[in-house]
Amino acid sequence: MITPIASPWESDLWQSELKLAIRSSRSLLKTAGLACDSAYRPDDFPVLVPRGFAAKIRSGDAEDPILKQVLATPEEAEEAAGFIRDPLNETTDTFNPTPALLKKYAHRALLVTTPACAINCRYCFRRHFPYDQHRPAVAKDVIEAIIKDTTLTEIILSGGDPMLLSDAALAKLYGQLAVVGHLKRIRIHSRLPIVLPQRMTTELLATFKNSHLPTIMVVHANHANELDANTHRAFNVLKAAGVTLLNQSVLLKGVNDHASVQCTLAEKLFDQGVLPYYLHMPDKVAGTHHFFVADRQATEIYQDMQASLPGYLLPKMVREVPGKAAKTQLISITHEA
Ligand code: SF4
């Protein structure tokens, strides 16, 4: 008999936390101890921040790296040359022959499981994604497409955030994927262990632990201040359930565009049992130009990281180029010591 992994949190706590999340710039500024007279209200991508994550913002600091990731500002409405709604061509039929299933790379397919996130990151590359056309209301078709494509070895659960599905829905999906003989593993891209660690329920951990398909979870932290005792608890129970933990972050102007900030993040991730995997160059998405870091500066940051970190703590600095068979490395790793 497989021994269950007990979560440190009650099973319904994450949903209550989500209901209480901050949903306006005004309320966020107030929580951050800042004046709210200049609060900005975006039309299409509302403010959404779980209170536990907002509590990590330094009070009274308008430049706080967590606040900058989640506070809507008027710059989002500015037009900037080259910044468009779908820079990765994710909505084209080439990637998307079956709604909700994006096949960009060999042997892997990305399943858009839900449009919902627990947080709205202002730099999000899918902030304009037409989720209504790609909802897995057609889940049966999607599973059939996965069964038919025998080249697939890995399904990547994405969104939105796939861990916003209920425990029952995720268990069902794992069950459907488990019987597809050519699959070797399931990867989950999720920000929830960072922004809503209470999501790691006993039932969810059982789904991971009981599946014969190994789970790789790529979490998403951009700054060391996002990691605390609760994220550490979440990582510990995930690891106990057999989940392999990696981190991806995005290089963001004013948030983490300094080598020392990146190195501190890498060290803290390691302390909490997570290995840095990718450092993404931001995509040129409309409404996010104020986060953009130019290639030259990114290269300098990365060279300083290389000089400072052991190879196993150095994430790959990558950018996604539509149509390429793999992510493009901006600068190659020159040492592995
Ligand atoms: S959690 Fe991920 S998908 Fe959701 S808003 Fe943030 S970056 Fe976008």
Tab-separated table of C-alpha atoms and ligand atoms in Angstrom:
chain	number	residue	atom	x	y	z
A	1	MET	CA	0.000	0.000	0.000
A	2	ILE	CA	1.298	3.490	-0.879
A	3	THR	CA	1.560	5.710	2.200
A	4	PRO	CA	-0.254	9.039	1.603
A	5	ILE	CA	1.687	12.303	1.916
A	6	ALA	CA	-0.065	14.567	4.414
A	7	SER	CA	-0.326	18.183	3.341
A	8	PRO	CA	0.331	20.798	6.044
A	9	TRP	CA	-2.843	22.567	4.865
A	10	GLU	CA	-6.559	21.763	4.956
A	11	SER	CA	-7.906	20.706	1.565
A	12	ASP	CA	-10.265	23.646	1.080
A	13	LEU	CA	-7.982	26.384	2.398
A	14	TRP	CA	-6.566	27.319	-1.018
A	15	GLN	CA	-10.028	27.985	-2.418
A	16	SER	CA	-10.925	30.288	0.488
A	17	GLU	CA	-7.584	32.083	0.039
A	18	LEU	CA	-8.359	32.550	-3.648
A	19	LYS	CA	-11.763	34.044	-2.891
A	20	LEU	CA	-10.075	36.581	-0.612
A	21	ALA	CA	-7.440	37.560	-3.230
A	22	ILE	CA	-6.797	41.239	-3.950
A	23	ARG	CA	-8.601	42.340	-7.123
A	24	SER	CA	-7.826	46.021	-7.635
A	25	SER	CA	-4.781	48.291	-7.827
A	26	ARG	CA	-6.273	50.454	-5.100
A	27	SER	CA	-6.556	47.586	-2.662
A	28	LEU	CA	-3.090	46.325	-3.617
A	29	LEU	CA	-1.504	49.737	-3.023
A	30	LYS	CA	-3.271	49.992	0.317
A	31	THR	CA	-1.969	46.555	1.337
A	32	ALA	CA	1.518	47.627	0.261
A	33	GLY	CA	1.301	50.712	2.483
A	34	LEU	CA	1.315	53.130	-0.480
A	35	ALA	CA	-0.917	56.046	-1.510
A	36	CYS	CA	-3.740	54.841	-3.748
A	37	ASP	CA	-4.768	58.099	-5.463
A	38	SER	CA	-3.034	57.073	-8.684
A	39	ALA	CA	-4.444	53.523	-8.819
A	40	TYR	CA	-4.785	52.328	-12.427
A	41	ARG	CA	-7.642	50.112	-13.596
A	42	PRO	CA	-6.803	47.981	-16.647
A	43	ASP	CA	-9.679	47.144	-19.012
A	44	ASP	CA	-8.820	43.633	-20.026
A	45	PHE	CA	-6.431	42.009	-17.550
A	46	PRO	CA	-7.568	42.693	-13.990
A	47	VAL	CA	-5.380	42.851	-10.934
A	48	LEU	CA	-5.366	39.546	-9.068
A	49	VAL	CA	-3.006	38.743	-6.182
A	50	PRO	CA	-3.448	36.196	-3.373
A	51	ARG	CA	-3.062	37.913	-0.013
A	52	GLY	CA	-0.297	35.584	1.124
A	53	PHE	CA	1.795	36.617	-1.876
A	54	ALA	CA	0.979	40.321	-1.387
A	55	ALA	CA	2.180	39.986	2.217
A	56	LYS	CA	5.713	39.481	0.829
A	57	ILE	CA	5.736	43.039	-0.574
A	58	ARG	CA	7.895	45.412	1.491
A	59	SER	CA	5.551	47.947	3.026
A	60	GLY	CA	5.879	51.482	1.660
A	61	ASP	CA	8.322	50.509	-1.121
A	62	ALA	CA	6.981	51.466	-4.558
A	63	GLU	CA	10.001	49.769	-6.163
A	64	ASP	CA	9.423	46.427	-4.462
A	65	PRO	CA	10.156	43.593	-6.939
A	66	ILE	CA	7.033	41.641	-6.026
A	67	LEU	CA	4.753	44.674	-6.214
A	68	LYS	CA	6.119	45.525	-9.678
A	69	GLN	CA	5.135	42.109	-11.012
A	70	VAL	CA	1.488	42.457	-10.002
A	71	LEU	CA	0.553	46.158	-9.917
A	72	ALA	CA	-1.219	47.388	-13.066
A	73	THR	CA	0.215	50.672	-14.369
A	74	PRO	CA	-0.811	53.060	-17.172
A	75	GLU	CA	2.225	51.917	-19.202
A	76	GLU	CA	0.218	48.798	-20.072
A	77	ALA	CA	-2.028	50.915	-22.278
A	78	GLU	CA	0.865	52.451	-24.223
A	79	GLU	CA	1.627	51.190	-27.706
A	80	ALA	CA	5.230	50.218	-28.365
A	81	ALA	CA	6.767	49.280	-31.704
A	82	GLY	CA	7.127	45.518	-32.132
A	83	PHE	CA	4.975	44.595	-29.123
A	84	ILE	CA	1.965	42.617	-30.327
A	85	ARG	CA	-0.813	40.431	-28.926
A	86	ASP	CA	0.523	37.039	-30.032
A	87	PRO	CA	4.285	37.290	-30.600
A	88	LEU	CA	4.703	33.508	-30.336
A	89	ASN	CA	2.023	32.718	-32.968
A	90	GLU	CA	0.336	30.441	-30.460
A	91	THR	CA	-3.086	30.985	-31.934
A	92	THR	CA	-2.198	29.803	-35.435
A	93	ASP	CA	-3.454	26.469	-36.707
A	94	THR	CA	0.081	25.125	-37.239
A	95	PHE	CA	0.603	24.899	-33.485
A	96	ASN	CA	-2.979	24.308	-32.722
A	97	PRO	CA	-4.614	21.682	-34.940
A	98	THR	CA	-6.672	20.463	-31.962
A	99	PRO	CA	-8.092	23.204	-29.741
A	100	ALA	CA	-6.310	23.301	-26.356
A	101	LEU	CA	-3.380	21.191	-27.600
A	102	LEU	CA	-0.313	23.160	-28.751
A	103	LYS	CA	2.366	21.131	-30.455
A	104	LYS	CA	5.431	23.296	-30.878
A	105	TYR	CA	8.249	20.812	-30.285
A	106	ALA	CA	8.955	17.176	-31.150
A	107	HIS	CA	7.632	14.542	-28.729
A	108	ARG	CA	5.941	17.094	-26.460
A	109	ALA	CA	2.547	18.736	-26.549
A	110	LEU	CA	1.208	21.458	-24.340
A	111	LEU	CA	-2.307	21.120	-23.032
A	112	VAL	CA	-4.129	24.341	-22.180
A	113	THR	CA	-6.147	23.092	-19.232
A	114	THR	CA	-7.766	26.266	-17.935
A	115	PRO	CA	-7.736	30.014	-18.641
A	116	ALA	CA	-7.574	30.791	-14.936
A	117	CYS	CA	-4.579	31.803	-12.858
A	118	ALA	CA	-4.349	32.532	-9.143
A	119	ILE	CA	-2.400	35.681	-9.963
A	120	ASN	CA	-2.245	38.021	-12.933
A	121	CYS	CA	1.425	38.711	-13.653
A	122	ARG	CA	1.557	41.988	-15.533
A	123	TYR	CA	4.242	40.706	-17.947
A	124	CYS	CA	2.300	37.537	-18.835
A	125	PHE	CA	2.970	36.314	-22.380
A	126	ARG	CA	-0.552	34.865	-22.590
A	127	ARG	CA	-2.380	37.941	-21.344
A	128	HIS	CA	-4.167	38.218	-24.709
A	129	PHE	CA	-4.524	34.476	-25.413
A	130	PRO	CA	-8.060	33.705	-26.685
A	131	TYR	CA	-8.774	31.069	-24.057
A	132	ASP	CA	-12.452	30.997	-25.026
A	133	GLN	CA	-11.455	29.326	-28.320
A	134	HIS	CA	-9.141	26.825	-26.645
A	135	ARG	CA	-11.016	25.690	-23.566
A	136	PRO	CA	-10.795	21.955	-22.991
A	137	ALA	CA	-14.549	21.638	-23.209
A	138	VAL	CA	-13.455	19.242	-25.960
A	139	ALA	CA	-11.360	17.167	-23.569
A	140	LYS	CA	-12.429	13.922	-25.253
A	141	ASP	CA	-11.089	15.158	-28.618
A	142	VAL	CA	-7.881	16.263	-26.955
A	143	ILE	CA	-7.286	12.893	-25.316
A	144	GLU	CA	-8.061	11.184	-28.631
A	145	ALA	CA	-5.507	13.399	-30.384
A	146	ILE	CA	-2.905	12.459	-27.745
A	147	ILE	CA	-3.701	8.745	-28.155
A	148	LYS	CA	-3.409	9.044	-31.946
A	149	ASP	CA	-0.059	10.852	-31.928
A	150	THR	CA	2.340	8.067	-30.990
A	151	THR	CA	5.357	10.398	-31.307
A	152	LEU	CA	4.358	12.089	-28.033
A	153	THR	CA	6.242	11.091	-24.890
A	154	GLU	CA	5.469	14.080	-22.681
A	155	ILE	CA	2.346	16.123	-22.016
A	156	ILE	CA	2.837	19.566	-20.539
A	157	LEU	CA	-0.096	20.817	-18.508
A	158	SER	CA	-0.278	24.572	-18.878
A	159	GLY	CA	-2.852	27.338	-18.909
A	160	GLY	CA	-3.538	29.610	-17.195
A	161	ASP	CA	-2.420	27.526	-14.251
A	162	PRO	CA	-3.299	23.812	-14.455
A	163	MET	CA	-3.207	23.458	-10.685
A	164	LEU	CA	-6.319	25.632	-10.479
A	165	LEU	CA	-8.224	22.585	-11.692
A	166	SER	CA	-9.894	20.773	-8.812
A	167	ASP	CA	-8.248	17.734	-7.240
A	168	ALA	CA	-10.910	15.562	-8.886
A	169	ALA	CA	-10.361	17.076	-12.354
A	170	LEU	CA	-6.589	16.648	-12.131
A	171	ALA	CA	-6.960	13.068	-10.891
A	172	LYS	CA	-9.279	12.355	-13.843
A	173	LEU	CA	-6.834	13.878	-16.332
A	174	TYR	CA	-3.944	11.875	-14.845
A	175	GLY	CA	-6.103	8.752	-15.196
A	176	GLN	CA	-6.811	9.536	-18.869
A	177	LEU	CA	-3.126	10.143	-19.622
A	178	ALA	CA	-1.961	7.096	-17.630
A	179	VAL	CA	-3.503	4.697	-20.134
A	180	VAL	CA	-1.769	6.285	-23.145
A	181	GLY	CA	1.015	3.761	-23.640
A	182	HIS	CA	3.490	6.035	-25.449
A	183	LEU	CA	3.580	8.715	-22.731
A	184	LYS	CA	6.570	8.666	-20.374
A	185	ARG	CA	5.936	11.650	-18.137
A	186	ILE	CA	3.721	14.610	-17.313
A	187	ARG	CA	5.102	18.082	-16.881
A	188	ILE	CA	3.182	20.799	-15.039
A	189	HIS	CA	3.914	24.491	-15.373
A	190	SER	CA	2.550	26.200	-12.295
A	191	ARG	CA	3.054	29.329	-10.232
A	192	LEU	CA	0.846	28.006	-7.420
A	193	PRO	CA	3.580	26.550	-5.164
A	194	ILE	CA	4.929	30.129	-5.045
A	195	VAL	CA	1.774	32.252	-4.901
A	196	LEU	CA	-0.700	29.849	-3.262
A	197	PRO	CA	1.269	27.020	-1.630
A	198	GLN	CA	-1.869	25.866	0.209
A	199	ARG	CA	-2.907	24.329	-3.137
A	200	MET	CA	-0.694	21.319	-2.313
A	201	THR	CA	-3.513	19.259	-0.802
A	202	THR	CA	-3.263	15.680	0.419
A	203	GLU	CA	-5.534	14.604	-2.479
A	204	LEU	CA	-3.350	16.328	-5.101
A	205	LEU	CA	-0.194	14.792	-3.645
A	206	ALA	CA	-1.856	11.372	-3.836
A	207	THR	CA	-2.512	11.874	-7.564
A	208	PHE	CA	1.180	12.591	-8.154
A	209	LYS	CA	2.399	9.815	-5.914
A	210	ASN	CA	0.065	7.134	-7.265
A	211	SER	CA	0.688	7.776	-10.973
A	212	HIS	CA	3.141	5.547	-12.808
A	213	LEU	CA	3.918	8.589	-14.994
A	214	PRO	CA	6.547	10.709	-13.227
A	215	THR	CA	5.622	14.374	-12.692
A	216	ILE	CA	8.044	17.193	-13.380
A	217	MET	CA	6.829	20.500	-12.009
A	218	VAL	CA	8.279	23.710	-13.379
A	219	VAL	CA	7.453	26.412	-10.850
A	220	HIS	CA	7.808	30.116	-11.535
A	221	ALA	CA	9.632	32.438	-9.154
A	222	ASN	CA	11.331	35.595	-10.400
A	223	HIS	CA	12.856	36.918	-7.189
A	224	ALA	CA	14.191	35.374	-3.986
A	225	ASN	CA	11.705	37.409	-1.917
A	226	GLU	CA	8.946	35.183	-3.313
A	227	LEU	CA	10.363	32.183	-1.440
A	228	ASP	CA	9.486	31.740	2.224
A	229	ALA	CA	8.655	29.047	4.780
A	230	ASN	CA	5.368	28.212	3.027
A	231	THR	CA	6.941	27.719	-0.422
A	232	HIS	CA	9.534	25.508	1.274
A	233	ARG	CA	6.748	23.430	2.858
A	234	ALA	CA	5.009	23.104	-0.515
A	235	PHE	CA	8.244	21.965	-2.221
A	236	ASN	CA	8.924	19.453	0.546
A	237	VAL	CA	5.564	17.713	0.195
A	238	LEU	CA	5.798	17.742	-3.604
A	239	LYS	CA	9.200	16.087	-3.412
A	240	ALA	CA	7.837	13.542	-0.932
A	241	ALA	CA	5.184	12.738	-3.577
A	242	GLY	CA	7.964	12.036	-6.076
A	243	VAL	CA	7.712	15.296	-8.051
A	244	THR	CA	10.895	16.660	-9.677
A	245	LEU	CA	11.092	20.429	-9.129
A	246	LEU	CA	12.565	22.979	-11.546
A	247	ASN	CA	12.132	26.752	-11.750
A	248	GLN	CA	11.661	29.089	-14.667
A	249	SER	CA	11.793	32.830	-14.353
A	250	VAL	CA	11.476	35.782	-16.682
A	251	LEU	CA	14.097	38.511	-16.912
A	252	LEU	CA	12.153	41.640	-16.006
A	253	LYS	CA	13.280	45.240	-15.963
A	254	GLY	CA	13.048	46.699	-12.469
A	255	VAL	CA	12.373	43.289	-10.906
A	256	ASN	CA	15.363	41.002	-11.405
A	257	ASP	CA	17.571	42.602	-14.081
A	258	HIS	CA	20.743	42.308	-12.058
A	259	ALA	CA	23.162	39.377	-11.753
A	260	SER	CA	23.261	39.542	-7.949
A	261	VAL	CA	19.448	39.286	-7.812
A	262	GLN	CA	19.527	36.269	-10.130
A	263	CYS	CA	22.304	34.602	-8.125
A	264	THR	CA	20.434	35.086	-4.849
A	265	LEU	CA	17.342	33.556	-6.455
A	266	ALA	CA	19.320	30.538	-7.684
A	267	GLU	CA	20.867	29.969	-4.249
A	268	LYS	CA	17.549	30.266	-2.444
A	269	LEU	CA	15.826	27.934	-4.891
A	270	PHE	CA	18.530	25.359	-4.203
A	271	ASP	CA	18.112	25.829	-0.442
A	272	GLN	CA	14.432	24.966	-0.923
A	273	GLY	CA	15.133	21.948	-3.142
A	274	VAL	CA	14.444	23.430	-6.602
A	275	LEU	CA	16.881	23.682	-9.503
A	276	PRO	CA	16.927	26.739	-11.807
A	277	TYR	CA	15.925	25.620	-15.307
A	278	TYR	CA	15.126	28.542	-17.602
A	279	LEU	CA	15.648	32.286	-17.458
A	280	HIS	CA	13.352	33.542	-20.201
A	281	MET	CA	13.876	36.669	-22.191
A	282	PRO	CA	10.537	38.490	-22.059
A	283	ASP	CA	8.341	38.064	-25.139
A	284	LYS	CA	7.285	41.201	-26.983
A	285	VAL	CA	3.688	41.131	-25.802
A	286	ALA	CA	1.495	44.218	-26.136
A	287	GLY	CA	1.186	46.004	-22.791
A	288	THR	CA	4.480	44.723	-21.362
A	289	HIS	CA	7.142	46.925	-22.993
A	290	HIS	CA	8.082	48.484	-19.644
A	291	PHE	CA	9.453	45.105	-18.468
A	292	PHE	CA	11.647	44.572	-21.528
A	293	VAL	CA	15.398	43.999	-21.135
A	294	ALA	CA	17.571	44.456	-24.228
A	295	ASP	CA	19.788	41.584	-25.432
A	296	ARG	CA	23.038	43.393	-24.670
A	297	GLN	CA	22.115	43.995	-21.015
A	298	ALA	CA	20.748	40.450	-20.679
A	299	THR	CA	24.005	39.044	-22.022
A	300	GLU	CA	26.034	41.050	-19.514
A	301	ILE	CA	23.825	39.887	-16.652
A	302	TYR	CA	24.199	36.296	-17.765
A	303	GLN	CA	27.980	36.523	-18.096
A	304	ASP	CA	28.148	37.822	-14.522
A	305	MET	CA	25.935	34.939	-13.392
A	306	GLN	CA	28.209	32.458	-15.164
A	307	ALA	CA	31.196	33.917	-13.366
A	308	SER	CA	29.512	33.538	-10.020
A	309	LEU	CA	27.325	30.404	-9.982
A	310	PRO	CA	28.233	26.727	-10.222
A	311	GLY	CA	26.975	25.203	-13.486
A	312	TYR	CA	24.128	23.295	-11.799
A	313	LEU	CA	22.633	26.552	-10.478
A	314	LEU	CA	22.860	28.407	-13.781
A	315	PRO	CA	19.523	28.484	-15.644
A	316	LYS	CA	19.566	28.475	-19.449
A	317	MET	CA	18.845	31.953	-20.753
A	318	VAL	CA	16.387	31.398	-23.574
A	319	ARG	CA	13.945	33.057	-25.859
A	320	GLU	CA	11.136	31.460	-27.757
A	321	VAL	CA	11.211	32.045	-31.498
A	322	PRO	CA	8.048	30.965	-33.339
A	323	GLY	CA	8.700	28.062	-35.703
A	324	LYS	CA	12.020	27.001	-34.144
A	325	ALA	CA	12.372	23.348	-33.136
A	326	ALA	CA	13.575	24.299	-29.636
A	327	LYS	CA	13.987	27.326	-27.432
A	328	THR	CA	16.852	29.533	-28.572
A	329	GLN	CA	19.679	30.004	-26.097
A	330	LEU	CA	20.731	33.647	-25.991
A	331	ILE	CA	24.203	32.856	-24.772
A	332	SER	CA	25.762	29.432	-24.498
A	333	ILE	CA	26.867	28.054	-21.168
A	334	THR	CA	30.642	28.209	-21.135
A	335	HIS	CA	31.379	26.293	-17.985
A	336	GLU	CA	29.793	23.441	-16.104
A	337	ALA	CA	32.037	23.398	-13.065
B	1	SF4	S1	0.866	32.580	-13.560
B	1	SF4	FE1	1.808	32.332	-15.592
B	1	SF4	S2	0.092	32.202	-17.051
B	1	SF4	FE2	-0.699	33.063	-15.102
B	1	SF4	S3	-0.545	35.295	-15.339
B	1	SF4	FE3	1.353	34.621	-14.341
B	1	SF4	S4	2.780	34.306	-16.040
B	1	SF4	FE4	0.723	34.354	-16.942
